[in-house]
Short mmCIF file of C-alpha atoms in Angstrom, two decimals:
data_model
loop_
_atom_site.label_atom_id
_atom_site.label_comp_id
_atom_site.label_asym_id
_atom_site.label_seq_id
_atom_site.Cartn_x
_atom_site.Cartn_y
_atom_site.Cartn_z
CA UNK K 10 0.00 0.00 0.00
CA UNK K 11 2.86 2.27 0.72
CA UNK K 12 4.27 1.72 -2.70
CA UNK K 13 0.91 2.38 -4.38
CA UNK K 14 0.26 5.68 -2.59
CA UNK K 15 3.84 6.89 -2.98
CA UNK K 16 3.78 8.73 0.35
CA UNK K 17 2.90 7.68 3.85
CA UNK K 18 0.85 10.74 5.02
CA UNK K 19 -1.13 13.71 3.65
CA UNK K 20 1.26 16.09 5.41
CA UNK K 21 4.00 15.12 3.05
CA UNK K 22 1.85 15.69 -0.07
CA UNK K 23 0.33 19.01 0.96
CA UNK K 24 3.57 21.07 0.79
CA UNK K 25 3.98 19.94 -2.80
CA UNK K 26 0.64 21.56 -3.74
CA UNK K 27 1.27 25.01 -2.24
CA UNK K 28 4.28 27.24 -2.04
CA UNK K 29 5.05 29.52 0.89
CA UNK K 30 1.47 29.47 2.16
CA UNK K 31 2.32 30.85 5.54
CA UNK K 32 1.43 27.55 7.28
CA UNK K 33 4.11 25.69 9.23
CA UNK K 34 3.92 21.95 9.46
CA UNK K 35 5.71 19.92 12.07
CA UNK K 36 5.54 18.26 15.39
CA UNK K 37 8.69 18.20 17.46
CA UNK K 38 10.75 21.20 16.42
CA UNK K 39 13.95 19.17 16.92
CA UNK K 40 12.82 16.26 14.72
CA UNK K 41 13.97 16.28 11.08
CA UNK K 42 12.33 13.07 9.91
CA UNK K 43 9.46 13.26 7.42
CA UNK K 44 7.60 10.22 8.74
CA UNK K 45 6.22 11.63 11.99
CA UNK K 46 2.75 10.48 13.02
CA UNK K 47 1.74 13.47 15.15
CA UNK K 48 1.47 16.76 13.30
CA UNK K 49 0.34 20.36 14.28
CA UNK K 50 0.20 23.62 12.30
CA UNK K 51 -0.21 27.37 12.98
CA UNK K 52 -1.07 30.45 10.81
CA UNK K 53 1.29 33.44 10.82
CA UNK K 54 1.74 36.78 9.00
CA UNK K 55 5.02 36.71 7.14
CA UNK K 56 5.67 40.52 7.38
CA UNK K 57 4.06 41.48 10.72
CA UNK K 58 5.28 40.63 14.16
CA UNK K 59 2.14 41.96 16.00
CA UNK K 60 -1.58 42.29 15.06
CA UNK K 61 -3.44 45.60 14.20
CA UNK K 62 -4.99 47.60 17.04
CA UNK K 63 -8.73 48.31 17.22
CA UNK K 64 -8.10 52.02 16.53
CA UNK K 65 -6.29 51.24 13.28
CA UNK K 66 -9.03 48.86 12.19
CA UNK K 67 -11.74 51.48 12.92
CA UNK K 68 -9.79 54.16 11.03
CA UNK K 69 -9.42 51.92 8.04
CA UNK K 70 -13.12 51.10 8.13
CA UNK K 71 -14.06 54.81 8.17
CA UNK K 72 -11.68 55.65 5.35
CA UNK K 73 -13.08 52.85 3.25
CA UNK K 74 -16.63 54.09 3.81
CA UNK K 75 -15.58 57.65 2.91
CA UNK K 76 -14.21 56.41 -0.38
CA UNK K 77 -17.45 54.54 -1.03
CA UNK K 78 -19.54 57.65 -0.25
CA UNK K 79 -17.37 59.80 -2.51
CA UNK K 80 -17.84 57.38 -5.37
CA UNK K 81 -21.56 57.29 -4.64
CA UNK K 82 -21.70 61.10 -4.72
CA UNK K 83 -19.88 61.19 -8.04
CA UNK K 84 -22.37 58.71 -9.38
CA UNK K 85 -25.33 60.83 -8.26
CA UNK K 86 -23.67 63.91 -9.74
CA UNK K 87 -23.26 62.21 -13.11
CA UNK K 88 -26.89 61.04 -13.04
CA UNK K 89 -28.11 64.57 -12.27
CA UNK K 90 -25.99 66.05 -15.04
CA UNK K 91 -27.20 63.54 -17.58
CA UNK K 92 -30.90 63.71 -16.68
CA UNK K 93 -31.62 67.09 -15.09
CA UNK K 94 -28.93 69.51 -16.26
CA UNK K 95 -29.28 69.08 -19.99
CA UNK K 96 -31.01 71.68 -22.15
CA UNK K 97 -34.20 69.62 -22.55
CA UNK K 98 -34.79 69.02 -18.83
CA UNK K 99 -37.64 70.70 -16.96
CA UNK K 100 -35.29 72.20 -14.34
CA UNK K 101 -33.10 73.97 -16.92
CA UNK K 102 -36.08 75.23 -18.91
CA UNK K 103 -37.82 76.52 -15.76
CA UNK K 104 -34.95 77.98 -13.74
CA UNK K 105 -32.09 78.40 -16.21
CA UNK K 106 -33.02 81.94 -17.25
CA UNK K 107 -33.54 83.41 -13.74
CA UNK K 108 -30.39 81.70 -12.42
CA UNK K 109 -28.38 83.15 -15.31
CA UNK K 110 -29.64 86.67 -14.57
CA UNK K 111 -28.86 86.35 -10.86
CA UNK K 112 -25.37 85.02 -11.57
CA UNK K 113 -24.68 87.99 -13.86
CA UNK K 114 -25.78 90.45 -11.17
CA UNK K 115 -23.65 88.67 -8.57
CA UNK K 116 -20.61 88.47 -10.81
CA UNK K 117 -19.19 91.68 -9.33
CA UNK K 118 -18.61 89.80 -6.05
CA UNK K 119 -15.92 87.71 -7.74
CA UNK K 120 -13.67 90.78 -7.64
CA UNK K 121 -13.29 90.21 -3.89
CA UNK K 122 -11.83 86.72 -4.42
CA UNK K 123 -8.13 85.89 -4.98
CA UNK K 124 -7.26 85.22 -8.59
CA UNK K 125 -6.36 81.57 -7.97
CA UNK K 126 -9.71 80.62 -6.43
CA UNK K 127 -12.59 78.98 -8.29
CA UNK K 128 -15.68 81.20 -7.64
CA UNK K 129 -18.04 78.20 -7.46
CA UNK K 130 -16.03 76.46 -4.76
CA UNK K 131 -15.09 79.66 -2.92
CA UNK K 132 -18.62 81.03 -2.64
CA UNK K 133 -19.94 77.63 -1.61
CA UNK K 134 -17.54 77.69 1.32
CA UNK K 135 -18.42 81.31 2.12
CA UNK K 136 -22.14 80.52 2.10
CA UNK K 137 -21.64 77.46 4.34
CA UNK K 138 -19.55 79.44 6.84
CA UNK K 139 -22.14 82.25 6.77
CA UNK K 140 -24.93 79.82 7.68
CA UNK K 141 -22.84 78.39 10.52
CA UNK K 142 -22.10 81.90 11.82
CA UNK K 143 -25.80 82.81 11.82
CA UNK K 144 -26.59 79.61 13.68
CA UNK K 145 -23.87 80.33 16.23
CA UNK K 146 -25.17 83.86 16.81
CA UNK K 147 -28.72 82.61 17.23
CA UNK K 148 -27.83 80.03 19.88
CA UNK K 149 -25.13 82.00 21.67
CA UNK K 150 -26.05 81.62 25.36
CA UNK K 151 -23.77 84.39 26.54
CA UNK K 152 -25.53 87.30 24.79
CA UNK K 153 -28.26 87.67 27.39
CA UNK K 154 -25.89 87.08 30.28
CA UNK K 155 -23.40 89.78 29.21
CA UNK K 156 -25.85 92.64 28.73
CA UNK K 157 -29.45 92.17 29.83
CA UNK K 158 -31.50 94.12 27.29
CA UNK K 159 -34.52 96.29 27.99
CA UNK K 160 -37.77 95.20 26.38
CA UNK K 161 -39.30 97.37 23.68
CA UNK K 162 -42.41 98.99 25.14
CA UNK K 163 -45.68 99.92 23.46
CA UNK K 164 -46.99 103.46 23.97
CA UNK K 165 -50.45 104.92 23.32
CA UNK K 166 -50.77 107.38 20.40
CA UNK K 167 -49.90 110.93 21.43
CA UNK K 168 -49.05 112.84 18.23
CA UNK K 169 -50.88 115.67 16.52
CA UNK K 170 -51.78 114.79 12.94
CA UNK K 171 -52.63 116.66 9.75
CA UNK K 172 -54.49 115.34 6.72
CA UNK K 173 -52.47 115.57 3.51
CA UNK K 174 -54.07 116.11 0.07
CA UNK K 175 -53.58 112.45 -0.92
CA UNK K 176 -55.55 111.23 2.11
CA UNK K 177 -52.59 110.25 4.29
CA UNK K 178 -52.12 111.47 7.85
CA UNK K 179 -48.80 112.95 8.94
CA UNK K 180 -47.88 113.02 12.63
CA UNK K 181 -45.97 116.01 14.01
CA UNK K 182 -44.78 117.49 17.30
CA UNK K 183 -44.34 121.14 18.32
CA UNK K 184 -41.89 122.73 20.76
CA UNK K 185 -41.10 126.31 21.65
CA UNK K 186 -43.33 129.35 21.26
CA UNK K 187 -46.79 129.36 19.63
CA UNK K 188 -47.27 129.98 15.93
CA UNK K 189 -48.56 133.54 16.27
CA UNK K 190 -45.56 134.69 18.35
CA UNK K 191 -42.79 132.73 16.62
CA UNK K 192 -39.96 134.84 15.29
CA UNK K 193 -38.39 131.84 13.54
CA UNK K 194 -39.89 128.51 12.48
CA UNK K 195 -37.68 125.41 12.40
CA UNK K 196 -38.85 122.23 10.61
CA UNK K 197 -36.87 119.06 11.36
CA UNK K 198 -37.01 115.71 9.50
CA UNK K 199 -35.63 112.84 11.58
CA UNK K 200 -32.86 110.39 10.74
CA UNK K 201 -32.94 106.62 10.24
CA UNK K 202 -34.45 104.59 13.12
CA UNK K 203 -35.76 107.76 14.74
CA UNK K 204 -39.03 109.69 14.97
CA UNK K 205 -40.63 113.09 15.49
CA UNK K 206 -39.53 112.92 19.14
CA UNK K 207 -35.92 113.57 18.15
CA UNK K 208 -36.00 117.16 16.82
CA UNK K 209 -33.07 118.70 18.67
CA UNK K 210 -32.51 116.20 21.53
CA UNK K 211 -32.40 117.82 24.93
CA UNK K 212 -33.03 121.39 23.76
CA UNK K 213 -34.22 123.60 26.59
CA UNK K 214 -37.66 125.20 26.36
CA UNK K 215 -36.15 128.38 27.84
CA UNK K 216 -33.64 128.57 24.97
CA UNK K 217 -36.39 128.26 22.38
CA UNK K 218 -38.32 130.98 24.20
CA UNK K 219 -35.24 133.20 24.33
CA UNK K 220 -34.84 133.14 20.55
CA UNK K 221 -38.57 133.02 19.78
CA UNK K 222 -38.28 129.68 17.96
CA UNK K 223 -41.10 127.34 17.03
CA UNK K 224 -39.68 123.85 16.39
CA UNK K 225 -41.88 121.49 14.33
CA UNK K 226 -40.78 117.90 13.93
CA UNK K 227 -42.65 115.19 12.02
CA UNK K 228 -42.67 111.44 11.35
CA UNK K 229 -41.56 110.30 7.92
CA UNK K 230 -44.11 108.11 6.06
CA UNK K 231 -44.48 104.76 7.80
CA UNK K 232 -42.49 105.87 10.88
CA UNK K 233 -44.09 106.68 14.22
CA UNK K 234 -47.73 107.62 13.69
CA UNK K 235 -47.49 108.78 10.06
CA UNK K 236 -49.24 106.76 7.38
CA UNK K 237 -46.96 105.04 4.83
CA UNK K 238 -46.57 106.38 1.31
CA UNK K 239 -47.21 103.88 -1.52
CA UNK K 240 -44.59 105.39 -3.88
CA UNK K 241 -42.20 107.41 -1.78
CA UNK K 242 -39.28 109.36 -3.25
CA UNK K 243 -37.40 112.55 -2.39
CA UNK K 244 -39.73 114.70 -4.46
CA UNK K 245 -42.73 113.44 -2.50
CA UNK K 246 -40.76 114.02 0.70
CA UNK K 247 -40.34 117.71 -0.17
CA UNK K 248 -44.04 117.99 -1.00
CA UNK K 249 -44.92 116.48 2.39
CA UNK K 250 -42.90 119.21 4.08
CA UNK K 251 -44.67 121.86 2.03
CA UNK K 252 -48.13 120.53 2.93
CA UNK K 253 -47.14 120.25 6.60
CA UNK K 254 -45.98 123.85 7.00
CA UNK K 255 -49.12 125.09 5.29
CA UNK K 256 -51.29 122.99 7.57
CA UNK K 257 -49.62 124.17 10.80
CA UNK K 258 -49.85 127.85 9.78
CA UNK K 259 -46.22 128.63 8.91
CA UNK K 260 -46.79 131.73 6.79
CA UNK K 261 -43.24 133.07 6.41
CA UNK K 262 -40.16 131.31 5.16
CA UNK K 263 -38.96 128.62 7.52
CA UNK K 264 -35.61 127.07 8.44
CA UNK K 265 -34.65 123.42 8.09
CA UNK K 266 -32.86 121.56 10.87
CA UNK K 267 -31.50 118.07 10.23
CA UNK K 268 -29.00 115.51 11.45
CA UNK K 269 -27.26 112.60 9.68
CA UNK K 270 -29.48 110.69 7.20
CA UNK K 271 -32.43 112.98 7.93
CA UNK K 272 -30.59 115.57 5.83
CA UNK K 273 -31.41 113.76 2.58
CA UNK K 274 -34.95 115.11 3.04
CA UNK K 275 -33.56 118.55 3.76
CA UNK K 276 -31.48 118.42 0.56
CA UNK K 277 -34.67 117.49 -1.33
CA UNK K 278 -36.55 120.45 0.17
CA UNK K 279 -33.75 122.82 -0.82
CA UNK K 280 -34.00 121.48 -4.35
CA UNK K 281 -37.77 121.31 -4.87
CA UNK K 282 -39.23 124.08 -2.65
CA UNK K 283 -36.39 126.62 -2.26
CA UNK K 284 -38.75 129.60 -2.37
CA UNK K 285 -40.29 128.56 0.99
CA UNK K 286 -37.00 128.10 2.86
CA UNK K 287 -34.94 130.81 4.55
CA UNK K 288 -31.96 128.60 5.34
CA UNK K 289 -30.76 125.23 6.59
CA UNK K 290 -28.86 124.06 9.65
CA UNK K 291 -27.28 120.63 9.02
CA UNK K 292 -25.31 118.55 11.50
CA UNK K 293 -23.16 115.79 9.96
CA UNK K 294 -25.38 115.66 6.85
CA UNK K 295 -25.37 112.46 4.85
CA UNK K 296 -24.99 112.34 1.07
CA UNK K 297 -25.39 109.51 -1.41
CA UNK K 298 -22.26 107.34 -0.90
CA UNK K 299 -22.51 106.32 -4.57
CA UNK K 300 -22.57 109.92 -5.84
CA UNK K 301 -20.75 109.92 -9.16
CA UNK K 302 -19.55 113.51 -8.64
CA UNK K 303 -17.29 112.41 -5.79
CA UNK K 304 -13.64 111.95 -6.69
CA UNK K 305 -11.94 108.58 -6.20
CA UNK K 306 -10.02 109.95 -3.25
CA UNK K 307 -13.17 111.33 -1.58
CA UNK K 308 -14.98 108.03 -2.13
CA UNK K 309 -12.07 106.00 -0.76
CA UNK K 310 -11.68 108.10 2.40
CA UNK K 311 -15.43 107.93 3.00
CA UNK K 312 -15.86 104.17 2.63
CA UNK K 313 -12.72 103.19 4.55
CA UNK K 314 -14.17 104.65 7.76
CA UNK K 315 -17.14 102.27 7.75
CA UNK K 316 -17.50 98.76 9.15
CA UNK K 317 -17.77 95.84 6.74
CA UNK K 318 -21.34 95.19 7.90
CA UNK K 319 -22.40 98.73 7.04
CA UNK K 320 -20.75 98.47 3.61
CA UNK K 321 -22.67 95.24 3.03
CA UNK K 322 -25.95 96.92 4.03
CA UNK K 323 -25.36 99.75 1.56
CA UNK K 324 -24.54 97.23 -1.18
CA UNK K 325 -27.70 95.23 -0.48
CA UNK K 326 -29.84 98.39 -0.39
CA UNK K 327 -28.52 99.41 -3.77
CA UNK K 328 -28.67 96.03 -5.55
CA UNK K 329 -30.87 93.61 -3.57
CA UNK K 330 -33.09 95.63 -1.17
CA UNK K 331 -35.43 92.69 -0.53
CA UNK K 332 -32.61 90.89 1.26
CA UNK K 333 -32.60 93.65 3.90
CA UNK K 334 -35.83 92.22 5.30
CA UNK K 335 -33.99 89.42 7.12
CA UNK K 336 -31.41 91.71 8.74
CA UNK K 337 -33.85 94.49 9.63
CA UNK K 338 -36.38 92.16 11.23
CA UNK K 339 -33.65 90.71 13.41
CA UNK K 340 -32.22 94.08 14.47
CA UNK K 341 -34.75 96.92 13.99
CA UNK K 342 -37.93 95.15 15.06
CA UNK K 343 -36.74 93.16 18.05
CA UNK K 344 -38.45 92.50 21.34
CA UNK K 345 -35.51 93.99 23.21
CA UNK K 346 -33.28 97.03 22.80
CA UNK K 347 -29.66 96.85 21.74
CA UNK K 348 -26.82 99.38 21.69
CA UNK K 349 -26.97 102.04 19.00
CA UNK K 350 -23.67 101.10 17.34
CA UNK K 351 -24.74 97.45 17.05
CA UNK K 352 -28.19 98.31 15.67
CA UNK K 353 -26.87 100.63 12.98
CA UNK K 354 -23.43 99.05 12.40
CA UNK K 355 -21.64 102.23 13.48
CA UNK K 356 -18.07 102.76 14.49
CA UNK K 357 -18.13 105.52 17.10
CA UNK K 358 -15.47 107.96 18.21
CA UNK K 359 -14.32 108.48 21.80
CA UNK K 360 -16.76 111.25 22.69
CA UNK K 361 -19.69 109.37 21.14
CA UNK K 362 -18.86 106.22 23.11
CA UNK K 363 -18.94 108.20 26.34
CA UNK K 364 -22.23 109.85 25.39
CA UNK K 365 -24.18 106.67 24.59
CA UNK K 366 -23.32 105.34 28.05
CA UNK K 367 -25.06 108.28 29.75
CA UNK K 368 -28.45 107.29 31.29
CA UNK K 369 -30.09 110.41 29.83
CA UNK K 370 -29.06 109.47 26.29
CA UNK K 371 -29.99 105.81 26.74
CA UNK K 372 -33.47 106.65 28.01
CA UNK K 373 -34.10 109.11 25.18
CA UNK K 374 -32.72 106.73 22.52
CA UNK K 375 -34.88 103.82 23.66
CA UNK K 376 -38.04 105.94 23.65
CA UNK K 377 -37.22 107.33 20.20
CA UNK K 378 -36.63 103.84 18.77
CA UNK K 379 -39.87 102.56 20.30
CA UNK K 380 -41.76 105.37 18.61
CA UNK K 381 -39.99 104.77 15.31
CA UNK K 382 -40.93 101.06 15.10
CA UNK K 383 -44.40 101.32 16.67
CA UNK K 384 -46.14 100.17 13.45
CA UNK K 385 -44.06 97.00 13.25
CA UNK K 386 -43.67 97.43 9.49
CA UNK K 387 -40.24 96.82 7.95
CA UNK K 388 -41.05 98.40 4.58
CA UNK K 389 -40.47 102.08 5.56
CA UNK K 390 -36.97 101.22 6.78
CA UNK K 391 -36.12 99.50 3.50
CA UNK K 392 -37.53 102.46 1.55
CA UNK K 393 -35.41 104.85 3.59
CA UNK K 394 -32.26 102.78 3.02
CA UNK K 395 -32.94 102.64 -0.73
CA UNK K 396 -33.50 106.41 -0.87
CA UNK K 397 -30.10 106.99 0.72
CA UNK K 398 -28.12 105.07 -1.92
CA UNK K 399 -30.24 105.32 -5.08
CA UNK K 400 -30.50 108.08 -7.67
CA UNK K 401 -31.94 111.10 -5.89
CA UNK K 402 -33.28 112.72 -9.06
CA UNK K 403 -30.93 115.68 -8.59
CA UNK K 404 -27.30 116.46 -7.79
CA UNK K 405 -26.05 118.58 -4.92
CA UNK K 406 -24.24 120.82 -7.40
CA UNK K 407 -27.68 121.92 -8.64
CA UNK K 408 -28.07 123.80 -5.33
CA UNK K 409 -25.02 125.90 -6.15
CA UNK K 410 -25.94 129.52 -6.80
CA UNK K 411 -25.20 130.34 -10.41
CA UNK K 412 -26.48 132.57 -13.18
CA UNK K 413 -28.49 130.92 -15.93
CA UNK K 414 -29.42 132.71 -19.14
CA UNK K 415 -32.10 131.71 -21.61
CA UNK K 416 -30.26 131.36 -24.93
CA UNK K 417 -31.84 128.21 -26.30
CA UNK K 418 -33.82 128.54 -29.49
CA UNK K 419 -33.17 130.58 -32.62
CA UNK K 420 -35.24 133.60 -31.54
CA UNK K 421 -33.54 133.85 -28.15
CA UNK K 422 -30.14 133.45 -29.76
CA UNK K 423 -30.87 136.26 -32.26
CA UNK K 424 -32.18 138.44 -29.44
CA UNK K 425 -29.02 137.86 -27.39
CA UNK K 426 -26.91 139.18 -30.31
CA UNK K 427 -28.55 142.62 -30.08
CA UNK K 428 -29.43 142.81 -26.40
CA UNK K 429 -28.50 141.20 -23.13
CA UNK K 430 -30.00 137.75 -22.65
CA UNK K 431 -32.56 137.19 -19.90
CA UNK K 432 -30.63 135.78 -16.94
CA UNK K 433 -31.63 134.70 -13.46
CA UNK K 434 -29.98 133.14 -10.44
CA UNK K 435 -30.50 129.40 -10.02
CA UNK K 436 -29.85 127.13 -7.06
CA UNK K 437 -30.64 127.68 -3.38
CA UNK K 438 -30.29 131.37 -2.56
CA UNK K 439 -30.68 131.03 1.22
CA UNK K 440 -28.11 130.30 3.92
CA UNK K 441 -26.69 126.83 4.54
CA UNK K 442 -24.72 126.11 7.71
CA UNK K 443 -23.08 122.72 8.25
CA UNK K 444 -21.51 121.47 11.48
CA UNK K 445 -19.11 118.54 11.15
CA UNK K 446 -17.27 116.68 13.90
CA UNK K 447 -13.72 115.79 12.89
CA UNK K 448 -13.93 112.55 14.92
CA UNK K 449 -17.15 111.50 13.18
CA UNK K 450 -16.90 107.93 11.85
CA UNK K 451 -20.52 107.69 10.72
CA UNK K 452 -20.40 110.63 8.29
CA UNK K 453 -16.64 111.10 7.79
CA UNK K 454 -15.10 114.58 7.35
CA UNK K 455 -14.31 113.67 3.73
CA UNK K 456 -18.03 114.16 3.03
CA UNK K 457 -17.69 117.80 4.10
CA UNK K 458 -14.79 118.26 1.71
CA UNK K 459 -17.02 117.09 -1.13
CA UNK K 460 -19.88 119.42 -0.06
CA UNK K 461 -17.45 122.32 0.29
CA UNK K 462 -16.24 121.67 -3.26
CA UNK K 463 -19.65 121.51 -4.96
CA UNK K 464 -21.36 124.12 -2.70
CA UNK K 465 -18.69 126.73 -1.99
CA UNK K 466 -21.27 129.18 -0.59
CA UNK K 467 -22.16 126.79 2.29
CA UNK K 468 -20.67 127.73 5.68
CA UNK K 469 -18.78 124.72 7.09
CA UNK K 470 -18.15 124.67 10.85
CA UNK K 471 -15.49 122.05 11.65
CA UNK K 472 -15.59 120.75 15.23
CA UNK K 473 -12.37 119.24 16.64
CA UNK K 474 -12.79 116.16 18.88
CA UNK K 475 -16.55 116.02 18.22
CA UNK K 476 -18.23 112.86 16.94
CA UNK K 477 -21.49 112.10 15.22
CA UNK K 478 -23.81 112.58 18.22
CA UNK K 479 -21.81 114.58 20.75
CA UNK K 480 -22.58 118.03 19.28
CA UNK K 481 -26.24 117.29 18.61
CA UNK K 482 -27.55 115.41 21.66
CA UNK K 483 -27.97 117.00 25.11
CA UNK K 484 -25.45 119.81 24.70
CA UNK K 485 -26.88 123.13 25.89
CA UNK K 486 -23.82 125.11 24.88
CA UNK K 487 -23.86 123.53 21.40
CA UNK K 488 -27.54 124.34 20.89
CA UNK K 489 -26.95 127.94 21.90
CA UNK K 490 -24.05 128.24 19.47
CA UNK K 491 -26.20 126.87 16.65
CA UNK K 492 -29.00 129.37 17.29
CA UNK K 493 -26.56 132.25 17.69
CA UNK K 494 -24.97 131.39 14.33
CA UNK K 495 -28.35 131.21 12.60
CA UNK K 496 -30.26 134.05 14.26
CA UNK K 497 -27.71 136.31 15.94
CA UNK K 498 -28.67 138.08 19.17
CA UNK K 499 -31.78 136.60 20.86
CA UNK K 500 -34.79 138.89 20.62
CA UNK K 501 -37.48 136.72 22.14
CA UNK K 502 -40.87 136.00 20.57
CA UNK K 503 -42.73 138.65 18.63
CA UNK K 504 -45.55 140.50 20.33
CA UNK K 505 -49.07 139.29 19.70
CA UNK K 506 -51.03 141.48 17.32
CA UNK K 507 -54.04 141.42 19.66
CA UNK K 508 -51.97 142.67 22.59
CA UNK K 509 -50.47 145.43 20.44
CA UNK K 510 -53.93 146.53 19.30
CA UNK K 511 -55.20 146.55 22.92
CA UNK K 512 -52.30 148.71 24.06
CA UNK K 513 -52.94 151.20 21.26
CA UNK K 514 -56.64 151.40 22.13
CA UNK K 515 -55.81 152.07 25.77
CA UNK K 516 -53.37 154.81 24.83
CA UNK K 517 -55.92 156.46 22.54
CA UNK K 518 -58.63 156.33 25.22
CA UNK K 519 -56.34 158.09 27.69
CA UNK K 520 -55.73 161.03 25.35
CA UNK K 521 -57.93 164.03 26.49
CA UNK K 522 -60.49 165.20 23.96
#
């Protein structure tokens, strides 16, 4: 049998079928004979002395699954491209045109990217990080703990109102002397996120009496207690002022008083109703930051003073105003108050930072904001932001006093050859006084340089160490200086006509017949 089989055991035949299998055969390690009857074997790794750890095995498993998911994603991408992204697909036919228009309007944002970055990948990352940042801000537990905010209160209506010709009601507020004894009438449009309660914050009633001033402030359409305007622009804003002064019995020319963004409505009044205005007092007046008449240097020095968030808000207001709804609802119509620089994305100077910490300013600011947002409507704020940065319908240089002669037309041209052409002064002929803080970071001093260049007849009062609010809010000495510059020596209110007539009658009755 041994001769027939050729070998005695299966252990001798198995090595001839495999080569270097990694299995050792043998019994006694010291025995060299091939005819042993007791055999054992063990498996070993030829190139590893110790086995893999659990951590390494888990890491390898995760990496393998990541590769599988990446391949799966590529497969889904190819399927979407082949079935949904071709020209005949419903998605491309339905949304291809609008997406192309939006991408063209957003193409200017690619200028902010480095040259070696793919816009598609870069903006995807930016959008993802933006969403994460919004989520982090929303769930930040430390915001309430750091500064407990005061709740926004609701107040009963308290304004006087006039009916305008188009059926809207405009709310207004009066300070100072009555209409029949006023020596000067001041009309004040308010700034952004403000109301008729602002006027000249903290002005003393005794100071108004001393100069015989009647101060009339009003709510812009949709702010405070004024009805919104369906198609508001700066021309309609000037007409609202004209109807208001007629309704409240301002018979003589009146003065305009404005601060910051409220001055865009004062500029409009100077342009459209100059014959009704005696002069204007402007404190840190705002202009259109996209004004094409500004030089590159003036534009650069204006924009570099602003925070990135404020620049973004201006850009959205100019190109995509509907996107402001999200930001304004979160900041301007909250249930609780926040600091002024955070609400309006301001960078404040030293004196302004000290002022906003004063209890008097904080109390006034909160009440003014509560009145401004009382209607809970975000549309007026968006309209106001758009008015600031859009085409105003006029340029500031049109207010410059200049002589214009009628020489157009053949007859007028022939007439001018033999006689002097008919000429008249154009622009705003009244007085314009502007006060500008040199530490103002909301309306930078570079804006005043532009105004001084296009309106050389305007009187510019530069204020060292003053900010955006410090010369306007709760400064008795500042208010007195403003009135003294505008009106000279105080003369008090004018005498009532009835009292004058009574005195004359008494004097006549005492004369002997």
